[in-house]
Short mmCIF file of C-alpha atoms and ligand atoms in Angstrom, two decimals:
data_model
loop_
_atom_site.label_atom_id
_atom_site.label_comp_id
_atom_site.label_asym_id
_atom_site.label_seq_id
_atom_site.Cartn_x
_atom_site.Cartn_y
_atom_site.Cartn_z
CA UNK A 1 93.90 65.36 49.28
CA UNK A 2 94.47 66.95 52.72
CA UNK A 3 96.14 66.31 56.34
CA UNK A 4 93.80 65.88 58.58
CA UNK A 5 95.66 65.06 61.79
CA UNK A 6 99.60 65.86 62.89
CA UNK A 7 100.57 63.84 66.46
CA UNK A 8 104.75 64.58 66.54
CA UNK A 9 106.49 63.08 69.32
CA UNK A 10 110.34 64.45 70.31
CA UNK A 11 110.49 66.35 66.85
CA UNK A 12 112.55 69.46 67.60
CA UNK A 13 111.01 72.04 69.71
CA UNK A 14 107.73 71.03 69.30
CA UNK A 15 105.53 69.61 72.32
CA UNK A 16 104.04 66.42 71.28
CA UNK A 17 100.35 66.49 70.95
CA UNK A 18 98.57 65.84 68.16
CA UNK A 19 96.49 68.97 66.12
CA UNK A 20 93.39 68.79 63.41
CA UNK A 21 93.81 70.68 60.09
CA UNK A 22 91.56 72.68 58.60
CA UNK A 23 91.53 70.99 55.17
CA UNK A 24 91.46 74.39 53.72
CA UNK A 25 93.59 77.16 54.74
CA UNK A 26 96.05 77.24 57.67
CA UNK A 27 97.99 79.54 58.93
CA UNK A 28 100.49 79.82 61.73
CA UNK A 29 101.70 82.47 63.16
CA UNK A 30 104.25 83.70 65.67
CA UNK A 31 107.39 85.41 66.75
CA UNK A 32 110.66 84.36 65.30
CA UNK A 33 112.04 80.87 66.52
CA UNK A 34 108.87 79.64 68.07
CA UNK A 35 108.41 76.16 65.54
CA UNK A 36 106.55 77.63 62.66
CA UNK A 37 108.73 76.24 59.98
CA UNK A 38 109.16 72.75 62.42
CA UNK A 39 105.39 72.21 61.72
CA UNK A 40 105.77 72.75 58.29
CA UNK A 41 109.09 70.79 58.09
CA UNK A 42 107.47 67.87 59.86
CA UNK A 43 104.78 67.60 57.06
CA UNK A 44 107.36 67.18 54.72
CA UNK A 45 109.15 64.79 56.28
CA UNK A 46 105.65 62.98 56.76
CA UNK A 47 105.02 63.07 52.83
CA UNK A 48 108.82 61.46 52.06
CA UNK A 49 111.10 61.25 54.61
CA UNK A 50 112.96 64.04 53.55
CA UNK A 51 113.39 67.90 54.86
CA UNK A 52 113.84 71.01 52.74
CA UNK A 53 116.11 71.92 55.47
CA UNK A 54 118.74 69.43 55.77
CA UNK A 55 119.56 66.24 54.99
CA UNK A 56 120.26 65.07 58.09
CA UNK A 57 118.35 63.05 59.87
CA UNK A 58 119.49 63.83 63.05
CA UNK A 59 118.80 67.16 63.21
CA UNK A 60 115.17 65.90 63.90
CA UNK A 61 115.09 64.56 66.73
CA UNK A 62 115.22 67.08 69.60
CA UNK A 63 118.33 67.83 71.96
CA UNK A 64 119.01 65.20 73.98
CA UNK A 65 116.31 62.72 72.98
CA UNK A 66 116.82 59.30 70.91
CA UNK A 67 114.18 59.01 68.55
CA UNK A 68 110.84 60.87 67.24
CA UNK A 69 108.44 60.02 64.73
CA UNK A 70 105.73 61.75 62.59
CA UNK A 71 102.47 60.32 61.75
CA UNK A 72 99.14 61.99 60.25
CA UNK A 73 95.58 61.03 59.25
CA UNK A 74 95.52 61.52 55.27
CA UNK A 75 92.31 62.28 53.28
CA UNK A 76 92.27 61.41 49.62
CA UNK A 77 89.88 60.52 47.24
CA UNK A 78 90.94 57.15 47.36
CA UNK A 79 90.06 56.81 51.03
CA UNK A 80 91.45 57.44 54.57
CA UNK A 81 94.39 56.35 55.91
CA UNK A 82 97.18 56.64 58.40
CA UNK A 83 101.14 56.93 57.75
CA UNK A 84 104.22 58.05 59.88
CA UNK A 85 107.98 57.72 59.82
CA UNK A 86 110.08 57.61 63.05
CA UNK A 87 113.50 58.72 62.82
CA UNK A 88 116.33 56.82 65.53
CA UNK A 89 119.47 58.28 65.38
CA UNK A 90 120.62 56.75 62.01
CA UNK A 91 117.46 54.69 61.05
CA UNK A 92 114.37 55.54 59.51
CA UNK A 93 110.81 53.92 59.57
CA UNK A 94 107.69 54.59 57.42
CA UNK A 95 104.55 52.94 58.35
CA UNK A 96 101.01 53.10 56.85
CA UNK A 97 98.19 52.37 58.59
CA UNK A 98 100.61 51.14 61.61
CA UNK A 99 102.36 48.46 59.50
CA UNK A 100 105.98 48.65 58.91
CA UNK A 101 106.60 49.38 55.34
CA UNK A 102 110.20 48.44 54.46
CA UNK A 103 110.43 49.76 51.16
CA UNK A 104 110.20 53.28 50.51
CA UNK A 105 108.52 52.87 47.03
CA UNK A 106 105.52 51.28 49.19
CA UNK A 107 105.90 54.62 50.66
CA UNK A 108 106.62 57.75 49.32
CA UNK A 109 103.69 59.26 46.72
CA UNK A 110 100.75 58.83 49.26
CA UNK A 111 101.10 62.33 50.28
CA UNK A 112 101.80 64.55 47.59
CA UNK A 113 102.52 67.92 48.64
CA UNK A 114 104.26 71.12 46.99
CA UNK A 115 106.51 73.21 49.20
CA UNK A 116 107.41 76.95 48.50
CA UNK A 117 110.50 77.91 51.10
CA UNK A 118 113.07 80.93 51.43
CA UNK A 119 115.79 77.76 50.21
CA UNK A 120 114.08 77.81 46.67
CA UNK A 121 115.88 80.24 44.85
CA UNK A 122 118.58 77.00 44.54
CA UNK A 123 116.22 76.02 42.36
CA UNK A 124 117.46 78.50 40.04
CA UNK A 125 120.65 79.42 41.16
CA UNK A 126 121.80 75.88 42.75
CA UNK A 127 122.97 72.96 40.95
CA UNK A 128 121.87 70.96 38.40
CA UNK A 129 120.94 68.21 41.15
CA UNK A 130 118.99 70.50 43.23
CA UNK A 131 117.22 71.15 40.08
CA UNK A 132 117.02 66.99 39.32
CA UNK A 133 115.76 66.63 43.11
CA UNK A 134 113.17 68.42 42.24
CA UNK A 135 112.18 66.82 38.96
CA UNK A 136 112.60 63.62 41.32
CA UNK A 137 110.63 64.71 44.00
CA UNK A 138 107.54 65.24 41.84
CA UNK A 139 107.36 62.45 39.15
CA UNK A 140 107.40 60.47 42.33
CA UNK A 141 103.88 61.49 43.17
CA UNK A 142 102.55 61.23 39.81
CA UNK A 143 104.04 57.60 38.90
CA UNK A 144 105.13 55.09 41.36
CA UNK A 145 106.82 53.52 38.10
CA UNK A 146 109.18 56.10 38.23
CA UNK A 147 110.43 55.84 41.62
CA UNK A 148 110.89 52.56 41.23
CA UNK A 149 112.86 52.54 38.22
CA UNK A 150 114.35 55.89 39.56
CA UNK A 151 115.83 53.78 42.98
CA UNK A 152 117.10 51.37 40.83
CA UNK A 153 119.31 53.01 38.61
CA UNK A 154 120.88 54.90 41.53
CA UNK A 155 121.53 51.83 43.64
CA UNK A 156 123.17 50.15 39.76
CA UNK A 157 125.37 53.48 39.67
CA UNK A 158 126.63 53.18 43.26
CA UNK A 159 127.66 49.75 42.57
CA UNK A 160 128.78 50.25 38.89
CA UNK A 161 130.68 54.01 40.65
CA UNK A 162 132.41 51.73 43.32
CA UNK A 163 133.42 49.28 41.28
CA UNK A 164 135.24 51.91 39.17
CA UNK A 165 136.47 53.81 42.14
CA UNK A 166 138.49 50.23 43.20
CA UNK A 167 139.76 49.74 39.92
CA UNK A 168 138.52 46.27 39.97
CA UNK A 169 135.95 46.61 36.48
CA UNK A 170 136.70 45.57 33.32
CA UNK A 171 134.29 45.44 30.77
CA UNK A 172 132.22 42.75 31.28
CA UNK A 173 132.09 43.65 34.55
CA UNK A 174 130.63 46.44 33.72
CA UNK A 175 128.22 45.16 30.91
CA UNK A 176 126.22 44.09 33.39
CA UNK A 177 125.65 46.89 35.64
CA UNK A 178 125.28 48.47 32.15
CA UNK A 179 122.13 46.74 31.31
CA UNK A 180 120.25 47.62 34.58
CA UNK A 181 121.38 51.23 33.90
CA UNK A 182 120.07 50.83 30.16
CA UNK A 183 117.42 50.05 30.65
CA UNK A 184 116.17 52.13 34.31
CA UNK A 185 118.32 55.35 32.00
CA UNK A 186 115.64 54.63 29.11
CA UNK A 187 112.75 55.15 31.13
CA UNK A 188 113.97 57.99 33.54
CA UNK A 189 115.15 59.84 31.05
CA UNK A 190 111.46 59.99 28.50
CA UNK A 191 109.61 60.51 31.67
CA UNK A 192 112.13 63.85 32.48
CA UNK A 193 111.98 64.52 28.70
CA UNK A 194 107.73 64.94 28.71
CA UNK A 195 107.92 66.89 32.49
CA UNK A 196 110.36 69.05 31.08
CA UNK A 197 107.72 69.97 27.99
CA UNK A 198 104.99 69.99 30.11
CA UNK A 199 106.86 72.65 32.75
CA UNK A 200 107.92 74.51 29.75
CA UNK A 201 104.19 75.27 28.58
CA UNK A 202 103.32 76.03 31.70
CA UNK A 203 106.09 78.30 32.67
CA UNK A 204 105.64 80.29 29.58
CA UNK A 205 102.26 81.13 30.75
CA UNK A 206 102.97 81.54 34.49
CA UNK A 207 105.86 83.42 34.64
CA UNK A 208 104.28 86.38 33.21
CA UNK A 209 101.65 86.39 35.96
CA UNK A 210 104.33 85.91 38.32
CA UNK A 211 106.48 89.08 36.85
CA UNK A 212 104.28 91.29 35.18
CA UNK A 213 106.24 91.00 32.24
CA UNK A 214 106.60 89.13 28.93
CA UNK A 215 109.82 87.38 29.26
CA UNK A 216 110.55 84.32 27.07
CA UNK A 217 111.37 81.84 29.38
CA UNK A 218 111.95 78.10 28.69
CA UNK A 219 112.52 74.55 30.44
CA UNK A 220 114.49 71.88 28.68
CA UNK A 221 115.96 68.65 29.28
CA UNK A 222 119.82 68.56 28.67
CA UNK A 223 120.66 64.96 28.69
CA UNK A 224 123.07 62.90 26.59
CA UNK A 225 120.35 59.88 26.56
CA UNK A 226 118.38 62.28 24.23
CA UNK A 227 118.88 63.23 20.31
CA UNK A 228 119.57 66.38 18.94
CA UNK A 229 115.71 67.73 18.56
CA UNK A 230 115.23 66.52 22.25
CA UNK A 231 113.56 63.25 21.48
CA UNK A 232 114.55 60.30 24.07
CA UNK A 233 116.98 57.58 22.40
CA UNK A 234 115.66 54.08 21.91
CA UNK A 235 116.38 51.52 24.10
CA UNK A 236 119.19 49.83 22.01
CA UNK A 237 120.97 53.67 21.15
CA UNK A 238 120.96 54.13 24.86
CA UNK A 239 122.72 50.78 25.31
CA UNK A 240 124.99 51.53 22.66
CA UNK A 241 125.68 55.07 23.98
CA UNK A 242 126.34 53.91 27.92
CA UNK A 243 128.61 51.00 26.73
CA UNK A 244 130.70 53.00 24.80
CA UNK A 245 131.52 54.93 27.51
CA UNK A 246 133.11 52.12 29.17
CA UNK A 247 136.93 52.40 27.94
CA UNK A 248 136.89 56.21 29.34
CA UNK A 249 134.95 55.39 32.34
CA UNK A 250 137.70 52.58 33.71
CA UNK A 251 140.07 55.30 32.88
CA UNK A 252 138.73 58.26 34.62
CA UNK A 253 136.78 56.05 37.12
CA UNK A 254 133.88 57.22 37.46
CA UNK A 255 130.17 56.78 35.47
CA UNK A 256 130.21 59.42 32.22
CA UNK A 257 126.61 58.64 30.82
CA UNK A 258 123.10 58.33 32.50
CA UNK A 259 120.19 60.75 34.66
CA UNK A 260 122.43 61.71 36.84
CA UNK A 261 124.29 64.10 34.86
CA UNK A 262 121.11 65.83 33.19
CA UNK A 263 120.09 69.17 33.75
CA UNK A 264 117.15 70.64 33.91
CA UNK A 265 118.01 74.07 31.87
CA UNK A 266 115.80 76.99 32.55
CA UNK A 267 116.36 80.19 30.14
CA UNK A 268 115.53 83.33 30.40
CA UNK A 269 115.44 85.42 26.92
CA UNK A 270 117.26 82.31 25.57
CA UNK A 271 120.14 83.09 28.39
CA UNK A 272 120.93 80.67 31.18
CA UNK A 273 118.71 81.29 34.45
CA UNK A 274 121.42 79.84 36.43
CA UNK A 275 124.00 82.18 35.82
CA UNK A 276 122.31 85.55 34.40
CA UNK A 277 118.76 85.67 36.19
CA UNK A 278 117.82 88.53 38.60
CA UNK A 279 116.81 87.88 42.43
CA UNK A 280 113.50 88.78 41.31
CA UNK A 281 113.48 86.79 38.05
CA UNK A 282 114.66 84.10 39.86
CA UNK A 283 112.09 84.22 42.06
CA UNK A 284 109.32 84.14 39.53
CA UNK A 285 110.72 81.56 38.06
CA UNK A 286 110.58 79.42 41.10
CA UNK A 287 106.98 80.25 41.65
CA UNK A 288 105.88 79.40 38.27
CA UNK A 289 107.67 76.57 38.21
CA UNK A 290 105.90 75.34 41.24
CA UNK A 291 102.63 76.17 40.46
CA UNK A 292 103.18 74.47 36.72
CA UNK A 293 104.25 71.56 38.89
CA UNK A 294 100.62 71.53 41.42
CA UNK A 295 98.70 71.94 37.83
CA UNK A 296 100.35 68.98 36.34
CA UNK A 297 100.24 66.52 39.58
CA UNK A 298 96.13 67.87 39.75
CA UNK A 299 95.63 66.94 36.07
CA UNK A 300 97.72 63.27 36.22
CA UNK A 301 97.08 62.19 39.67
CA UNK A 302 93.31 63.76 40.37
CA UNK A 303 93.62 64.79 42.97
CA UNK A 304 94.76 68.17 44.73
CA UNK A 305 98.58 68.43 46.27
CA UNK A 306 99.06 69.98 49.89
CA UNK A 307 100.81 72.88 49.45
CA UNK A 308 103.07 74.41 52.28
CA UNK A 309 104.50 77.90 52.35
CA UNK A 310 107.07 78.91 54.49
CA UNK A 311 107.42 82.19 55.67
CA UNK A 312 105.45 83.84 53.33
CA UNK A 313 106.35 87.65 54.38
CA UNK A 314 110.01 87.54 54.67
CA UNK A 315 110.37 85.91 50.88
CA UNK A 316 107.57 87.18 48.72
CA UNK A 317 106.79 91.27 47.92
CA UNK A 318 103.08 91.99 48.06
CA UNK A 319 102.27 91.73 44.54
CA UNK A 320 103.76 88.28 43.86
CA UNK A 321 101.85 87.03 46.80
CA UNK A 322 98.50 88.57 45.68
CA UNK A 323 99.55 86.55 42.58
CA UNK A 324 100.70 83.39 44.56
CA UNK A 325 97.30 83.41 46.40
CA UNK A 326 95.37 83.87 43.67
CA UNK A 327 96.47 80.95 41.83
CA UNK A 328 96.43 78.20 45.06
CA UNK A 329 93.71 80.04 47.35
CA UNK A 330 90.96 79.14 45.00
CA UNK A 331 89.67 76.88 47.84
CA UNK A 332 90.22 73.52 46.34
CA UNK A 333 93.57 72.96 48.01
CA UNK A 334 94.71 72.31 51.53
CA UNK A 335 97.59 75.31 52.05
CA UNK A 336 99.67 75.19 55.28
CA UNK A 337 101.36 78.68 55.88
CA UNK A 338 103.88 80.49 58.12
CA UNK A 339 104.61 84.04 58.45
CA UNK A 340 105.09 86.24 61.30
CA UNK A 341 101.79 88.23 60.86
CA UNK A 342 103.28 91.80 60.03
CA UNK A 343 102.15 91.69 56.42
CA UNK A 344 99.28 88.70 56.66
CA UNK A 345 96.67 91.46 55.12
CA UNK A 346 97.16 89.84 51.65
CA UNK A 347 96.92 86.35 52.76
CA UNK A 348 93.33 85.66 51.82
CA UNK A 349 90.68 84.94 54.31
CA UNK A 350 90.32 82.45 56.63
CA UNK A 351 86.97 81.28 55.92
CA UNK A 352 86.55 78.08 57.39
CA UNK A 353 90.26 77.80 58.25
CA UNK A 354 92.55 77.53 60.97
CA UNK A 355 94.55 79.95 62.91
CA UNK A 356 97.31 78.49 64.80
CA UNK A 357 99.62 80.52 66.86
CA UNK A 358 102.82 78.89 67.51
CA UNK A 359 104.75 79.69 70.86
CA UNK A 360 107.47 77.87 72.27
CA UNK A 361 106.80 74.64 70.05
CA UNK A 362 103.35 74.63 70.60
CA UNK A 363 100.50 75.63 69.05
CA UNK A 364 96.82 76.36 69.78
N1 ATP B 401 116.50 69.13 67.31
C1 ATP B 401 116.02 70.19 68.00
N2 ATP B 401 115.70 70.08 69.30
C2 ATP B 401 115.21 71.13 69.98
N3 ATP B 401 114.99 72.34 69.46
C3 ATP B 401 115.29 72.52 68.16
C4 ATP B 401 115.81 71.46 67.37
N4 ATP B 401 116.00 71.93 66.12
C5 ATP B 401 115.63 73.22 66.14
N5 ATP B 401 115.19 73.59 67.35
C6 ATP B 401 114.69 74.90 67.77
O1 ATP B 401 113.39 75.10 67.29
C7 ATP B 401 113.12 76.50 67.38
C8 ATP B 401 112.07 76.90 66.38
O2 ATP B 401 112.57 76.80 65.08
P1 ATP B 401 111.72 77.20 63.79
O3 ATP B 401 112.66 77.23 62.67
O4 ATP B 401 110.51 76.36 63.66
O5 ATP B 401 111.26 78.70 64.15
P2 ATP B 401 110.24 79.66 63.37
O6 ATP B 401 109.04 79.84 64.23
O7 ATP B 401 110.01 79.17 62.01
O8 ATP B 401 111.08 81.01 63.36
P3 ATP B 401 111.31 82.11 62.20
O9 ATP B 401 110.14 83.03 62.25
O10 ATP B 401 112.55 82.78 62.64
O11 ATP B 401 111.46 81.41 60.91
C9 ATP B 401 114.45 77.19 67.21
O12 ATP B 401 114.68 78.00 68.33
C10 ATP B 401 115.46 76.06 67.17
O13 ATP B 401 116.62 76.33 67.92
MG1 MG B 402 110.69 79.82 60.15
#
């Protein structure tokens, strides 16, 4: 799939206008704090609503202004069409084809696109739910099931959380919330279970392109919804396991068992990435975990992710880019980039792609 127009109107410091892609490579360049990343950032925000820079909102819409929006012509094999988002102050909008969507769901997955920024190395180093965002982010565009399910089991655990939090459950209060969590926990859980394997095979392969050596590396789901050999439970040992949680749940008040406490555990020579990786292991890790993650959308979804890359020279040596580039430049994808031009030798050619230099928030 590929972007093939990108109107912005009061987003940061860009100028509104709209600009045509290249649906192969394109690059923008410029000095520092001109809107590079913005034009990136606003792609991403066009695929979910969501920025790799912040979580709020606000942030988008530029000094002084009330609202701005994001929309963009989309090329896939299914067909053309049109979708934006429009941000006021605390509300958010998607539309496709200029109708007002009000569920995300009906949203989110239309775009699919893979992002590789300088904040990536949380992916590795951050949390175990910067490392479930993730997972989140991309079963979303390769089964709409899952989102669904996936928004709601958080919206049971907010109300099951705040219900504990009052002190007003008991528990067949909580039997109920408990079935809606069963059952959305069941299914969250074996998709994460079969990513994980499927990243793991990957990775195994990958990270030695990325690092030049032969590390063992591994991904693994660490859930309690799973059995010992990593297998998901059934449906009615899930149950079972989230109900008897209940009694130490009232106590502690808060929700002990479900997807939102799984981590997605990444080793390196059987040792935790997290907490014994290098910077530069870490970084390989990231890439191949991305690139596992464009392979497996390609092969479940047919079709090709947009992939943006952020400031390529400031995060990536030479020879992991050569090895980046190899793997995504092949042609077949649309690839949005920013750098700053000193080291763009090893970017590969333009070919039939676009050249955008960024100044001030604009672009030409
Ligand atoms: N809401 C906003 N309204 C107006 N301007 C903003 C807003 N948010 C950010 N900016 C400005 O946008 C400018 C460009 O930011 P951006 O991060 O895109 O730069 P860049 O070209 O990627 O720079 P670098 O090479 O340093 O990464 C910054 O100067 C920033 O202050
Ligand atoms: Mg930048």
């Amino acid at each position: 799939m590929h972007l093939e127009t990108l109107t912005t109107y009061n987003f940061r410091n860009l100028i509104d206008s709209t600009i045509i892609l290249s649906p192969g490579i394109n690059l923008f360049l410029g000095r520092n704090g001109q809107g590079k990343t913005n034009f990136l950032e606003s792609i991403a925000i066009l695929s979910s609503g969501r920025s790799f820079r912040t979580t709020r909102a606000a942030d988008f819409i530029r000094w002084g202004e009330r609202e701005c929006s994001i929309f963009g012509k989309v090329n896939s094999d299914n067909g053309s069409h049109i979708q934006g988002v429009a941000f006021k102050k605390s509300e958010k909008e998607f539309f496709i084809d200029h109708e007002k969507v009000s569920l995300s769901k009906d949203y989110i997955g239309r775009l699919s696109i893979v992002t590789f920024t300088p904040a990536d190395i949380q992916l590795v180093k951050g949390t175990p739910a910067d490392r479930r965002r993730f997972i989140d982010k991309h079963m979303a565009d390769i089964d709409s099931l899952y989102l669904q399910k996936l928004l709601a089991f958080q919206r049971a655990i907010k109300n099951k959380n705040s219900m504990l939090k009052t002190g007003g459950a008991d528990h067949n209060k909580l039997a109920a919330w408990n079935q809606i969590i069963a059952e959305t926990s069941r299914f969250i859980t074996a998709a994460r279970v079969e990513l994980a394997r499927e990243l793991d095979g990957k990775v195994r392969e990958l990270y030695q392109h990325f690092s030049g050596t032969a590390s063992e590396v591994s991904v693994r789901l660490v859930s309690a919804l799973t059995s010992s050999d990593g297998e998901p439970l059934t449906a009615e040992e899930t149950a079972e396991k989230i109900n008897q949680a209940a009694t130490r749940e009232i106590k502690f008040g808060v929700s002990l068992v479900g997807p939102h406490r799984d981590e997605l555990q990444l080793t390196i020579h059987s040792k935790d990435a997290r907490a014994f990786a290098s910077q530069g292991e870490s970084r390989s890790f990231v890439l191949s975990l991305k690139i596992a993650v464009i392979e497996l959308i390609e092969r479940r979804r047919r079709d090709t992710p947009i992939v943006l890359l952020d400031d390529v020279d400031a995060e990536l040596d030479t020879g992991r880019k050569r090895a980046l580039f190899e793997l995504i430049g092949d042609g077949r994808r649309q690839v949005i980039l920013s750098g700053t031009g000193e080291s763009m030798q090893s970017t590969p050619q333009l070919g039939g792609g676009r050249l955008f230099t960024v100044q001030d928030g604009g672009s030409e």
